[in-house]
Amino acid sequence: MFELMDEWGPEKVVTVNHQRSGMQGVLVIDNTSRGPGKGGTRMRADLTVAEVASLARVMTWKWAAVDLYQGGAKAGIRFDPTSPRKEEALRAFARMLRNEVPSEYVFGLDMGLNEADAAILCDELGDRGAATGTPAALGGVAYDALGITGHGVAEAVDASVAHCGIDDDRVVVQGFGAVGHATVRRLSELGYRIVAVSTAVGAVHDPDGLDVTELLLLREAHGDALVDHASGQRLAAGRELTLDAGILVPAAQQGVLDATNAGDVRARLVVEGANLPTDAAAQELLAARGVTLVPDFIANAGGIIAAAFGMRDRYSPFGVATDQIVPTVTERMRANTLTVLEAATTTDTTPHAAAGQLARDRVRQAMELRGQVPPTRQEIR
């Protein structure tokens, strides 16, 4: 586990093992120089500690990049989210982290968890503020209904298109879950043509544009199998990534673009809706070909802006002020995207490098102000 540590963190790694349910879990608190640890809680059967640590680091940069005062953290539960014993696993996980939650970390929603699960986590600890993303009926933010992360991704796309002068309105969205479907919905409202979407089952493509209203209705009726019922050409999952389109939004799992397929991407703009959808090799290939790549911790930060409202108001008797969320997300997402793209142009570097430097500078300044940076030899003398 020591190999996960560097000058930025993590500050604390807590692993838990619940023998009765078979639940194994981990909490990684990466860097809290700018505020207490906050990041989503995910559940999947093959989760790893390294995966959660990597995502916790992303949260450190993401909070800093959007200039909100929270620290980077992430929690993960190694358990099948479709299991009938899911609630037992959730309650065990919450109990075993009661020393850290909510004083050092607050649960949130990520892969495998929903608003009802957030309510269970709060109930187990007897603390309304133990999680964000609880149902609106409990004073929380209805993230799924608002589609706030996807809304932010779409705003990042639109701001990038204007900045880069891209005159191609065709968009491919890889993934049609909570983030992907909301991205498609907002992009359609902004006048873009959605030419392909995909799910875990496969992809569907129409070069003239898919019927977004139909897709959204089919998602409600069939889930991932919507691609088997939608109008358009059925494709194998992964084929959509290299279709002819101006814009590509990978909005599902991490690592979908790498050295094996990034060279075949035909889009001029790639906006990372998912966490870590490209690896370093893919980023290098895309940059060499002149493809603009907007990094995940900028493009999908709409969710954490909403989470900041949830953190602020989670103990309020009035609930979360949801009427402020969408306008704030729209404003901040567009401004942050432009800041990063302009910085990349000014410094003649990639948006990934520019965004990373901006975030690191802010975190480094906070660490220095709090006396967390090791003194130099001269200072020791």
mmCIF file of C-alpha atoms in Angstrom:
data_model
loop_
_atom_site.group_PDB
_atom_site.id
_atom_site.type_symbol
_atom_site.label_atom_id
_atom_site.label_comp_id
_atom_site.label_asym_id
_atom_site.label_seq_id
_atom_site.Cartn_x
_atom_site.Cartn_y
_atom_site.Cartn_z
ATOM 1 C CA MET A 1 0.000 0.000 0.000
ATOM 2 C CA PHE A 2 2.985 2.327 0.530
ATOM 3 C CA GLU A 3 3.496 2.460 -3.225
ATOM 4 C CA LEU A 4 0.288 4.513 -3.450
ATOM 5 C CA MET A 5 1.846 7.357 -1.431
ATOM 6 C CA ASP A 6 3.637 10.427 -2.762
ATOM 7 C CA GLU A 7 4.111 14.103 -1.867
ATOM 8 C CA TRP A 8 0.376 14.822 -2.246
ATOM 9 C CA GLY A 9 -1.076 11.868 -0.348
ATOM 10 C CA PRO A 10 -2.949 9.813 0.476
ATOM 11 C CA GLU A 11 -3.106 10.962 4.084
ATOM 12 C CA LYS A 12 -5.104 7.970 5.264
ATOM 13 C CA VAL A 13 -6.177 4.589 3.853
ATOM 14 C CA VAL A 14 -8.693 2.541 5.841
ATOM 15 C CA THR A 15 -9.606 -0.994 4.751
ATOM 16 C CA VAL A 16 -12.464 -3.017 6.212
ATOM 17 C CA ASN A 17 -13.476 -6.660 5.928
ATOM 18 C CA HIS A 18 -16.928 -7.885 7.004
ATOM 19 C CA GLN A 19 -16.719 -11.652 7.168
ATOM 20 C CA ARG A 20 -20.443 -12.398 7.462
ATOM 21 C CA SER A 21 -21.544 -10.597 4.292
ATOM 22 C CA GLY A 22 -18.261 -10.963 2.412
ATOM 23 C CA MET A 23 -18.102 -7.191 2.007
ATOM 24 C CA GLN A 24 -14.640 -5.693 1.686
ATOM 25 C CA GLY A 25 -14.173 -1.961 1.496
ATOM 26 C CA VAL A 26 -11.701 0.881 1.487
ATOM 27 C CA LEU A 27 -11.688 4.589 2.261
ATOM 28 C CA VAL A 28 -8.885 6.703 0.794
ATOM 29 C CA ILE A 29 -8.487 10.229 2.113
ATOM 30 C CA ASP A 30 -6.015 11.710 -0.319
ATOM 31 C CA ASN A 31 -5.402 15.380 0.483
ATOM 32 C CA THR A 32 -7.359 17.649 2.837
ATOM 33 C CA SER A 33 -5.251 20.805 2.645
ATOM 34 C CA ARG A 34 -8.146 22.750 1.102
ATOM 35 C CA GLY A 35 -10.935 21.157 3.133
ATOM 36 C CA PRO A 36 -12.376 17.902 4.506
ATOM 37 C CA GLY A 37 -12.392 14.793 2.331
ATOM 38 C CA LYS A 38 -15.266 14.439 -0.127
ATOM 39 C CA GLY A 39 -15.812 12.099 -3.034
ATOM 40 C CA GLY A 40 -18.213 9.450 -4.218
ATOM 41 C CA THR A 41 -18.665 5.948 -2.844
ATOM 42 C CA ARG A 42 -18.724 3.185 -5.441
ATOM 43 C CA MET A 43 -19.635 -0.488 -5.317
ATOM 44 C CA ARG A 44 -18.544 -3.176 -7.733
ATOM 45 C CA ALA A 45 -17.531 -6.799 -7.420
ATOM 46 C CA ASP A 46 -13.950 -6.456 -8.700
ATOM 47 C CA LEU A 47 -13.032 -3.143 -7.092
ATOM 48 C CA THR A 48 -9.373 -2.605 -6.083
ATOM 49 C CA VAL A 49 -7.626 -0.377 -3.556
ATOM 50 C CA ALA A 50 -5.460 1.121 -6.303
ATOM 51 C CA GLU A 51 -8.571 2.071 -8.268
ATOM 52 C CA VAL A 52 -10.071 3.907 -5.300
ATOM 53 C CA ALA A 53 -6.766 5.630 -4.525
ATOM 54 C CA SER A 54 -6.531 6.819 -8.128
ATOM 55 C CA LEU A 55 -10.064 8.203 -7.990
ATOM 56 C CA ALA A 56 -9.369 9.907 -4.650
ATOM 57 C CA ARG A 57 -6.451 11.723 -6.304
ATOM 58 C CA VAL A 58 -8.753 12.790 -9.138
ATOM 59 C CA MET A 59 -11.049 14.282 -6.493
ATOM 60 C CA THR A 60 -8.143 16.270 -5.013
ATOM 61 C CA TRP A 61 -7.483 17.846 -8.405
ATOM 62 C CA LYS A 62 -11.155 18.212 -9.263
ATOM 63 C CA TRP A 63 -12.062 20.192 -6.132
ATOM 64 C CA ALA A 64 -9.019 22.408 -6.623
ATOM 65 C CA ALA A 65 -9.642 22.897 -10.343
ATOM 66 C CA VAL A 66 -13.178 24.188 -9.740
ATOM 67 C CA ASP A 67 -11.855 26.215 -6.769
ATOM 68 C CA LEU A 68 -14.144 24.728 -4.125
ATOM 69 C CA TYR A 69 -12.872 24.151 -0.605
ATOM 70 C CA GLN A 70 -13.067 20.392 -0.132
ATOM 71 C CA GLY A 71 -10.351 17.776 -0.068
ATOM 72 C CA GLY A 72 -9.939 14.706 -2.259
ATOM 73 C CA ALA A 73 -11.252 11.381 -1.014
ATOM 74 C CA LYS A 74 -13.044 8.286 -2.302
ATOM 75 C CA ALA A 75 -14.593 5.168 -0.848
ATOM 76 C CA GLY A 76 -15.188 1.803 -2.454
ATOM 77 C CA ILE A 77 -17.092 -1.357 -1.581
ATOM 78 C CA ARG A 78 -15.993 -4.641 -3.139
ATOM 79 C CA PHE A 79 -19.403 -6.248 -3.468
ATOM 80 C CA ASP A 80 -21.935 -7.073 -6.182
ATOM 81 C CA PRO A 81 -24.377 -4.125 -6.356
ATOM 82 C CA THR A 82 -27.098 -6.424 -7.758
ATOM 83 C CA SER A 83 -26.921 -8.772 -4.746
ATOM 84 C CA PRO A 84 -30.046 -9.080 -2.567
ATOM 85 C CA ARG A 85 -27.678 -8.545 0.387
ATOM 86 C CA LYS A 86 -26.622 -5.103 -0.815
ATOM 87 C CA GLU A 87 -28.226 -3.305 2.138
ATOM 88 C CA GLU A 88 -26.415 -5.566 4.600
ATOM 89 C CA ALA A 89 -23.114 -4.737 2.917
ATOM 90 C CA LEU A 90 -23.869 -0.997 2.955
ATOM 91 C CA ARG A 91 -24.771 -1.001 6.634
ATOM 92 C CA ALA A 92 -21.667 -2.993 7.525
ATOM 93 C CA PHE A 93 -19.469 -0.604 5.549
ATOM 94 C CA ALA A 94 -20.990 2.422 7.287
ATOM 95 C CA ARG A 95 -20.592 0.899 10.765
ATOM 96 C CA MET A 96 -16.982 0.000 10.169
ATOM 97 C CA LEU A 97 -16.137 3.556 9.097
ATOM 98 C CA ARG A 98 -17.991 5.315 11.912
ATOM 99 C CA ASN A 99 -14.703 6.716 13.245
ATOM 100 C CA GLU A 100 -14.098 8.544 9.961
ATOM 101 C CA VAL A 101 -17.656 9.392 8.830
ATOM 102 C CA PRO A 102 -18.763 12.159 8.849
ATOM 103 C CA SER A 103 -15.903 13.875 10.695
ATOM 104 C CA GLU A 104 -13.276 13.146 8.014
ATOM 105 C CA TYR A 105 -15.311 11.902 5.054
ATOM 106 C CA VAL A 106 -18.901 12.141 3.829
ATOM 107 C CA PHE A 107 -20.352 9.369 1.641
ATOM 108 C CA GLY A 108 -21.537 10.256 -1.864
ATOM 109 C CA LEU A 109 -22.952 8.567 -4.943
ATOM 110 C CA ASP A 110 -20.858 6.789 -7.536
ATOM 111 C CA MET A 111 -21.017 3.611 -9.607
ATOM 112 C CA GLY A 112 -23.311 0.975 -8.055
ATOM 113 C CA LEU A 113 -25.009 3.296 -5.546
ATOM 114 C CA ASN A 114 -28.209 5.338 -5.754
ATOM 115 C CA GLU A 115 -30.120 7.852 -3.644
ATOM 116 C CA ALA A 116 -31.842 5.125 -1.611
ATOM 117 C CA ASP A 117 -28.422 3.678 -0.750
ATOM 118 C CA ALA A 118 -27.294 7.102 0.511
ATOM 119 C CA ALA A 119 -30.332 7.131 2.790
ATOM 120 C CA ILE A 120 -29.358 3.698 4.163
ATOM 121 C CA LEU A 121 -25.837 4.919 4.957
ATOM 122 C CA CYS A 122 -27.239 7.915 6.853
ATOM 123 C CA ASP A 123 -29.713 5.711 8.713
ATOM 124 C CA GLU A 124 -27.062 3.241 9.813
ATOM 125 C CA LEU A 125 -24.946 5.986 11.369
ATOM 126 C CA GLY A 126 -27.950 7.908 12.696
ATOM 127 C CA ASP A 127 -26.599 11.052 11.071
ATOM 128 C CA ARG A 128 -28.436 12.946 8.350
ATOM 129 C CA GLY A 129 -25.157 14.494 7.230
ATOM 130 C CA ALA A 130 -23.264 11.220 6.754
ATOM 131 C CA ALA A 131 -23.974 11.229 3.003
ATOM 132 C CA THR A 132 -24.842 13.574 0.200
ATOM 133 C CA GLY A 133 -27.087 12.494 -2.654
ATOM 134 C CA THR A 134 -29.954 11.400 -0.415
ATOM 135 C CA PRO A 135 -33.493 11.529 -1.860
ATOM 136 C CA ALA A 136 -35.228 14.899 -2.114
ATOM 137 C CA ALA A 137 -37.842 13.610 0.349
ATOM 138 C CA LEU A 138 -35.058 13.512 2.960
ATOM 139 C CA GLY A 139 -33.767 16.978 2.132
ATOM 140 C CA GLY A 140 -31.124 15.872 -0.352
ATOM 141 C CA VAL A 141 -30.420 16.583 -3.994
ATOM 142 C CA ALA A 142 -32.097 14.391 -6.601
ATOM 143 C CA TYR A 143 -28.919 14.002 -8.676
ATOM 144 C CA ASP A 144 -30.434 11.452 -11.040
ATOM 145 C CA ALA A 145 -33.512 13.562 -11.736
ATOM 146 C CA LEU A 146 -31.458 16.720 -12.257
ATOM 147 C CA GLY A 147 -28.838 14.888 -14.337
ATOM 148 C CA ILE A 148 -26.428 17.482 -13.050
ATOM 149 C CA THR A 149 -23.101 15.843 -13.960
ATOM 150 C CA GLY A 150 -24.237 15.230 -17.531
ATOM 151 C CA HIS A 151 -25.616 18.757 -17.745
ATOM 152 C CA GLY A 152 -22.173 20.044 -16.802
ATOM 153 C CA VAL A 153 -20.450 17.810 -19.360
ATOM 154 C CA ALA A 154 -22.703 19.234 -22.080
ATOM 155 C CA GLU A 155 -21.881 22.793 -21.013
ATOM 156 C CA ALA A 156 -18.177 21.921 -21.172
ATOM 157 C CA VAL A 157 -18.698 20.564 -24.693
ATOM 158 C CA ASP A 158 -20.491 23.702 -25.834
ATOM 159 C CA ALA A 159 -17.886 26.029 -24.335
ATOM 160 C CA SER A 160 -15.086 23.983 -25.960
ATOM 161 C CA VAL A 161 -16.748 23.998 -29.367
ATOM 162 C CA ALA A 162 -17.012 27.788 -29.279
ATOM 163 C CA HIS A 163 -13.412 28.204 -28.115
ATOM 164 C CA CYS A 164 -11.957 25.780 -30.671
ATOM 165 C CA GLY A 165 -14.116 26.972 -33.551
ATOM 166 C CA ILE A 166 -15.441 23.491 -34.325
ATOM 167 C CA ASP A 167 -18.176 23.608 -36.974
ATOM 168 C CA ASP A 168 -19.224 19.951 -36.730
ATOM 169 C CA ASP A 169 -22.315 19.420 -34.544
ATOM 170 C CA ARG A 170 -22.213 15.587 -34.630
ATOM 171 C CA VAL A 171 -21.685 13.993 -31.220
ATOM 172 C CA VAL A 172 -20.965 10.423 -30.110
ATOM 173 C CA VAL A 173 -21.641 9.649 -26.446
ATOM 174 C CA GLN A 174 -20.130 6.450 -25.078
ATOM 175 C CA GLY A 175 -22.316 5.378 -22.170
ATOM 176 C CA PHE A 176 -25.990 6.120 -21.591
ATOM 177 C CA GLY A 177 -26.190 5.842 -17.826
ATOM 178 C CA ALA A 178 -26.668 8.630 -15.300
ATOM 179 C CA VAL A 179 -24.023 10.854 -16.901
ATOM 180 C CA GLY A 180 -24.377 9.864 -20.559
ATOM 181 C CA HIS A 181 -28.135 10.212 -20.890
ATOM 182 C CA ALA A 182 -28.150 13.619 -19.187
ATOM 183 C CA THR A 183 -25.312 14.752 -21.449
ATOM 184 C CA VAL A 184 -27.298 13.681 -24.507
ATOM 185 C CA ARG A 185 -30.441 15.405 -23.258
ATOM 186 C CA ARG A 186 -28.689 18.735 -22.668
ATOM 187 C CA LEU A 187 -26.657 18.599 -25.900
ATOM 188 C CA SER A 188 -29.871 18.012 -27.822
ATOM 189 C CA GLU A 189 -31.381 21.080 -26.145
ATOM 190 C CA LEU A 190 -28.306 23.058 -27.219
ATOM 191 C CA GLY A 191 -28.835 22.010 -30.855
ATOM 192 C CA TYR A 192 -26.275 19.210 -31.316
ATOM 193 C CA ARG A 193 -26.910 16.067 -33.375
ATOM 194 C CA ILE A 194 -26.398 12.870 -31.411
ATOM 195 C CA VAL A 195 -25.228 10.369 -34.016
ATOM 196 C CA ALA A 196 -24.362 7.453 -31.707
ATOM 197 C CA VAL A 197 -24.766 6.291 -28.126
ATOM 198 C CA SER A 198 -23.708 3.088 -26.419
ATOM 199 C CA THR A 199 -24.426 1.008 -23.349
ATOM 200 C CA ALA A 200 -22.830 -2.096 -21.886
ATOM 201 C CA VAL A 201 -24.920 -4.113 -24.354
ATOM 202 C CA GLY A 202 -23.806 -2.355 -27.534
ATOM 203 C CA ALA A 203 -24.159 0.827 -29.576
ATOM 204 C CA VAL A 204 -26.636 2.387 -31.992
ATOM 205 C CA HIS A 205 -25.676 4.787 -34.794
ATOM 206 C CA ASP A 206 -27.421 7.085 -37.248
ATOM 207 C CA PRO A 207 -25.189 9.528 -39.183
ATOM 208 C CA ASP A 208 -28.159 11.879 -39.607
ATOM 209 C CA GLY A 209 -28.883 11.964 -35.899
ATOM 210 C CA LEU A 210 -30.702 9.698 -33.443
ATOM 211 C CA ASP A 211 -34.121 10.473 -31.984
ATOM 212 C CA VAL A 212 -33.157 11.646 -28.486
ATOM 213 C CA THR A 213 -36.715 11.581 -27.166
ATOM 214 C CA GLU A 214 -36.999 7.953 -28.263
ATOM 215 C CA LEU A 215 -33.667 7.082 -26.635
ATOM 216 C CA LEU A 216 -34.682 8.570 -23.298
ATOM 217 C CA LEU A 217 -38.008 6.714 -23.314
ATOM 218 C CA LEU A 218 -36.299 3.451 -24.293
ATOM 219 C CA ARG A 219 -33.811 3.872 -21.452
ATOM 220 C CA GLU A 220 -36.673 4.023 -18.968
ATOM 221 C CA ALA A 221 -38.328 0.962 -20.520
ATOM 222 C CA HIS A 222 -35.346 -1.267 -21.324
ATOM 223 C CA GLY A 223 -32.250 0.062 -19.540
ATOM 224 C CA ASP A 224 -29.013 -0.872 -21.321
ATOM 225 C CA ALA A 225 -30.979 -2.978 -23.820
ATOM 226 C CA LEU A 226 -32.355 0.214 -25.356
ATOM 227 C CA VAL A 227 -29.838 -0.212 -28.198
ATOM 228 C CA ASP A 228 -31.747 -3.309 -29.326
ATOM 229 C CA HIS A 229 -34.919 -1.258 -29.752
ATOM 230 C CA ALA A 230 -33.714 2.143 -30.972
ATOM 231 C CA SER A 231 -33.915 3.347 -34.550
ATOM 232 C CA GLY A 232 -30.508 3.251 -36.235
ATOM 233 C CA GLN A 233 -27.710 0.816 -37.030
ATOM 234 C CA ARG A 234 -26.766 -1.584 -34.239
ATOM 235 C CA LEU A 235 -23.013 -1.766 -33.529
ATOM 236 C CA ALA A 236 -20.839 -3.723 -31.141
ATOM 237 C CA ALA A 237 -19.845 -1.856 -27.984
ATOM 238 C CA GLY A 238 -16.627 0.094 -28.574
ATOM 239 C CA ARG A 239 -17.237 0.720 -32.279
ATOM 240 C CA GLU A 240 -18.811 4.081 -31.460
ATOM 241 C CA LEU A 241 -15.485 5.467 -30.213
ATOM 242 C CA THR A 242 -14.022 5.674 -33.717
ATOM 243 C CA LEU A 243 -17.085 6.789 -35.686
ATOM 244 C CA ASP A 244 -16.980 9.866 -37.901
ATOM 245 C CA ALA A 245 -18.138 12.782 -35.735
ATOM 246 C CA GLY A 246 -16.877 16.145 -34.569
ATOM 247 C CA ILE A 247 -17.190 15.443 -30.858
ATOM 248 C CA LEU A 248 -16.680 12.340 -28.719
ATOM 249 C CA VAL A 249 -17.821 12.120 -25.095
ATOM 250 C CA PRO A 250 -16.613 8.968 -23.282
ATOM 251 C CA ALA A 251 -19.063 8.950 -20.356
ATOM 252 C CA ALA A 252 -18.952 5.417 -18.974
ATOM 253 C CA GLN A 253 -15.957 3.515 -17.617
ATOM 254 C CA GLN A 254 -12.310 4.403 -17.234
ATOM 255 C CA GLY A 255 -9.603 3.323 -19.647
ATOM 256 C CA VAL A 256 -11.733 3.088 -22.811
ATOM 257 C CA LEU A 257 -9.202 4.993 -24.915
ATOM 258 C CA ASP A 258 -5.624 3.727 -24.909
ATOM 259 C CA ALA A 259 -2.713 3.130 -27.253
ATOM 260 C CA THR A 260 -4.676 0.512 -29.192
ATOM 261 C CA ASN A 261 -7.561 2.718 -30.323
ATOM 262 C CA ALA A 262 -6.819 6.409 -29.665
ATOM 263 C CA GLY A 263 -5.122 6.712 -33.041
ATOM 264 C CA ASP A 264 -8.387 5.737 -34.719
ATOM 265 C CA VAL A 265 -10.516 8.423 -33.040
ATOM 266 C CA ARG A 266 -11.953 10.692 -35.733
ATOM 267 C CA ALA A 267 -13.428 13.392 -33.503
ATOM 268 C CA ARG A 268 -11.724 16.785 -33.274
ATOM 269 C CA LEU A 269 -12.827 17.268 -29.674
ATOM 270 C CA VAL A 270 -12.914 14.675 -26.882
ATOM 271 C CA VAL A 271 -14.593 15.674 -23.624
ATOM 272 C CA GLU A 272 -14.080 13.251 -20.744
ATOM 273 C CA GLY A 273 -17.466 12.652 -19.136
ATOM 274 C CA ALA A 274 -16.266 9.578 -17.228
ATOM 275 C CA ASN A 275 -13.444 9.444 -14.697
ATOM 276 C CA LEU A 276 -10.098 8.497 -16.281
ATOM 277 C CA PRO A 277 -11.460 7.329 -19.665
ATOM 278 C CA THR A 278 -8.086 7.945 -21.351
ATOM 279 C CA ASP A 279 -4.648 6.769 -20.326
ATOM 280 C CA ALA A 280 -1.370 8.631 -20.821
ATOM 281 C CA ALA A 281 -0.663 6.913 -24.139
ATOM 282 C CA ALA A 282 -4.069 7.882 -25.511
ATOM 283 C CA GLN A 283 -3.621 11.471 -24.367
ATOM 284 C CA GLU A 284 -0.264 11.655 -26.132
ATOM 285 C CA LEU A 285 -1.659 10.189 -29.353
ATOM 286 C CA LEU A 286 -4.650 12.538 -29.394
ATOM 287 C CA ALA A 287 -2.480 15.581 -28.724
ATOM 288 C CA ALA A 288 -0.075 14.617 -31.522
ATOM 289 C CA ARG A 289 -3.012 14.495 -33.924
ATOM 290 C CA GLY A 290 -4.323 17.906 -32.856
ATOM 291 C CA VAL A 291 -7.381 16.567 -31.033
ATOM 292 C CA THR A 292 -8.489 18.786 -28.149
ATOM 293 C CA LEU A 293 -9.020 16.730 -25.006
ATOM 294 C CA VAL A 294 -10.905 18.286 -22.068
ATOM 295 C CA PRO A 295 -9.890 16.402 -18.890
ATOM 296 C CA ASP A 296 -12.338 14.591 -16.645
ATOM 297 C CA PHE A 297 -11.734 16.671 -13.538
ATOM 298 C CA ILE A 298 -12.849 19.728 -15.504
ATOM 299 C CA ALA A 299 -15.553 18.247 -17.751
ATOM 300 C CA ASN A 300 -17.479 16.137 -15.224
ATOM 301 C CA ALA A 301 -17.143 18.481 -12.251
ATOM 302 C CA GLY A 302 -20.831 19.448 -12.364
ATOM 303 C CA GLY A 303 -21.596 16.663 -9.931
ATOM 304 C CA ILE A 304 -19.169 17.929 -7.329
ATOM 305 C CA ILE A 305 -20.480 21.473 -7.659
ATOM 306 C CA ALA A 306 -23.896 20.048 -6.802
ATOM 307 C CA ALA A 307 -22.284 17.996 -4.026
ATOM 308 C CA ALA A 308 -20.855 21.213 -2.597
ATOM 309 C CA PHE A 309 -24.423 22.489 -2.200
ATOM 310 C CA GLY A 310 -25.285 19.177 -0.549
ATOM 311 C CA MET A 311 -22.336 19.484 1.829
ATOM 312 C CA ARG A 312 -23.254 23.035 2.738
ATOM 313 C CA ASP A 313 -26.943 22.359 3.332
ATOM 314 C CA ARG A 314 -27.046 18.728 4.468
ATOM 315 C CA TYR A 315 -28.022 19.660 8.047
ATOM 316 C CA SER A 316 -30.314 22.522 7.057
ATOM 317 C CA PRO A 317 -34.021 22.186 8.001
ATOM 318 C CA PHE A 318 -34.802 23.826 4.653
ATOM 319 C CA GLY A 319 -33.021 21.125 2.622
ATOM 320 C CA VAL A 320 -30.678 21.779 -0.273
ATOM 321 C CA ALA A 321 -31.299 24.920 -2.341
ATOM 322 C CA THR A 322 -31.752 23.059 -5.626
ATOM 323 C CA ASP A 323 -32.892 26.145 -7.555
ATOM 324 C CA GLN A 324 -29.331 27.492 -7.347
ATOM 325 C CA ILE A 325 -27.592 24.341 -8.561
ATOM 326 C CA VAL A 326 -28.199 24.252 -12.329
ATOM 327 C CA PRO A 327 -27.392 27.945 -12.953
ATOM 328 C CA THR A 328 -24.236 27.673 -10.834
ATOM 329 C CA VAL A 329 -23.128 24.493 -12.602
ATOM 330 C CA THR A 330 -23.721 26.089 -16.007
ATOM 331 C CA GLU A 331 -21.741 29.205 -15.113
ATOM 332 C CA ARG A 332 -18.830 27.460 -13.409
ATOM 333 C CA MET A 333 -18.486 24.658 -15.953
ATOM 334 C CA ARG A 334 -18.285 27.037 -18.889
ATOM 335 C CA ALA A 335 -15.896 29.397 -17.094
ATOM 336 C CA ASN A 336 -13.600 26.617 -15.846
ATOM 337 C CA THR A 337 -13.475 24.964 -19.267
ATOM 338 C CA LEU A 338 -12.508 28.208 -20.966
ATOM 339 C CA THR A 339 -9.912 28.990 -18.284
ATOM 340 C CA VAL A 340 -8.194 25.662 -18.899
ATOM 341 C CA LEU A 341 -8.351 25.849 -22.702
ATOM 342 C CA GLU A 342 -6.982 29.403 -22.674
ATOM 343 C CA ALA A 343 -4.204 28.389 -20.273
ATOM 344 C CA ALA A 344 -3.298 25.498 -22.572
ATOM 345 C CA THR A 345 -3.056 27.884 -25.519
ATOM 346 C CA THR A 346 -1.006 30.439 -23.574
ATOM 347 C CA THR A 347 1.469 27.859 -22.243
ATOM 348 C CA ASP A 348 1.529 25.807 -25.455
ATOM 349 C CA THR A 349 0.586 22.650 -23.606
ATOM 350 C CA THR A 350 -2.375 20.277 -23.449
ATOM 351 C CA PRO A 351 -5.589 21.009 -21.503
ATOM 352 C CA HIS A 352 -4.745 18.036 -19.281
ATOM 353 C CA ALA A 353 -1.375 19.562 -18.401
ATOM 354 C CA ALA A 354 -2.817 23.060 -17.960
ATOM 355 C CA ALA A 355 -5.655 21.869 -15.722
ATOM 356 C CA GLY A 356 -3.303 19.692 -13.716
ATOM 357 C CA GLN A 357 -0.895 22.562 -13.141
ATOM 358 C CA LEU A 358 -3.713 24.878 -12.062
ATOM 359 C CA ALA A 359 -4.986 22.316 -9.544
ATOM 360 C CA ARG A 360 -1.508 21.454 -8.249
ATOM 361 C CA ASP A 361 -0.667 25.119 -7.730
ATOM 362 C CA ARG A 362 -3.791 25.630 -5.634
ATOM 363 C CA VAL A 363 -3.218 22.516 -3.539
ATOM 364 C CA ARG A 364 0.479 23.309 -3.103
ATOM 365 C CA GLN A 365 -0.351 26.824 -1.890
ATOM 366 C CA ALA A 366 -2.804 25.432 0.679
ATOM 367 C CA MET A 367 -0.256 22.872 1.884
ATOM 368 C CA GLU A 368 2.385 25.562 2.265
ATOM 369 C CA LEU A 369 0.046 27.846 4.202
ATOM 370 C CA ARG A 370 -0.812 24.986 6.564
ATOM 371 C CA GLY A 371 2.818 23.998 7.080
ATOM 372 C CA GLN A 372 2.408 20.625 5.377
ATOM 373 C CA VAL A 373 5.311 20.963 2.952
ATOM 374 C CA PRO A 374 8.633 19.582 4.249
ATOM 375 C CA PRO A 375 11.080 22.382 5.084
ATOM 376 C CA THR A 376 14.142 22.901 2.933
ATOM 377 C CA ARG A 377 17.635 22.315 4.342
ATOM 378 C CA GLN A 378 18.115 26.074 4.626
ATOM 379 C CA GLU A 379 14.886 26.421 6.627
ATOM 380 C CA ILE A 380 15.977 23.631 8.975
ATOM 381 C CA ARG A 381 19.230 25.492 9.652
#
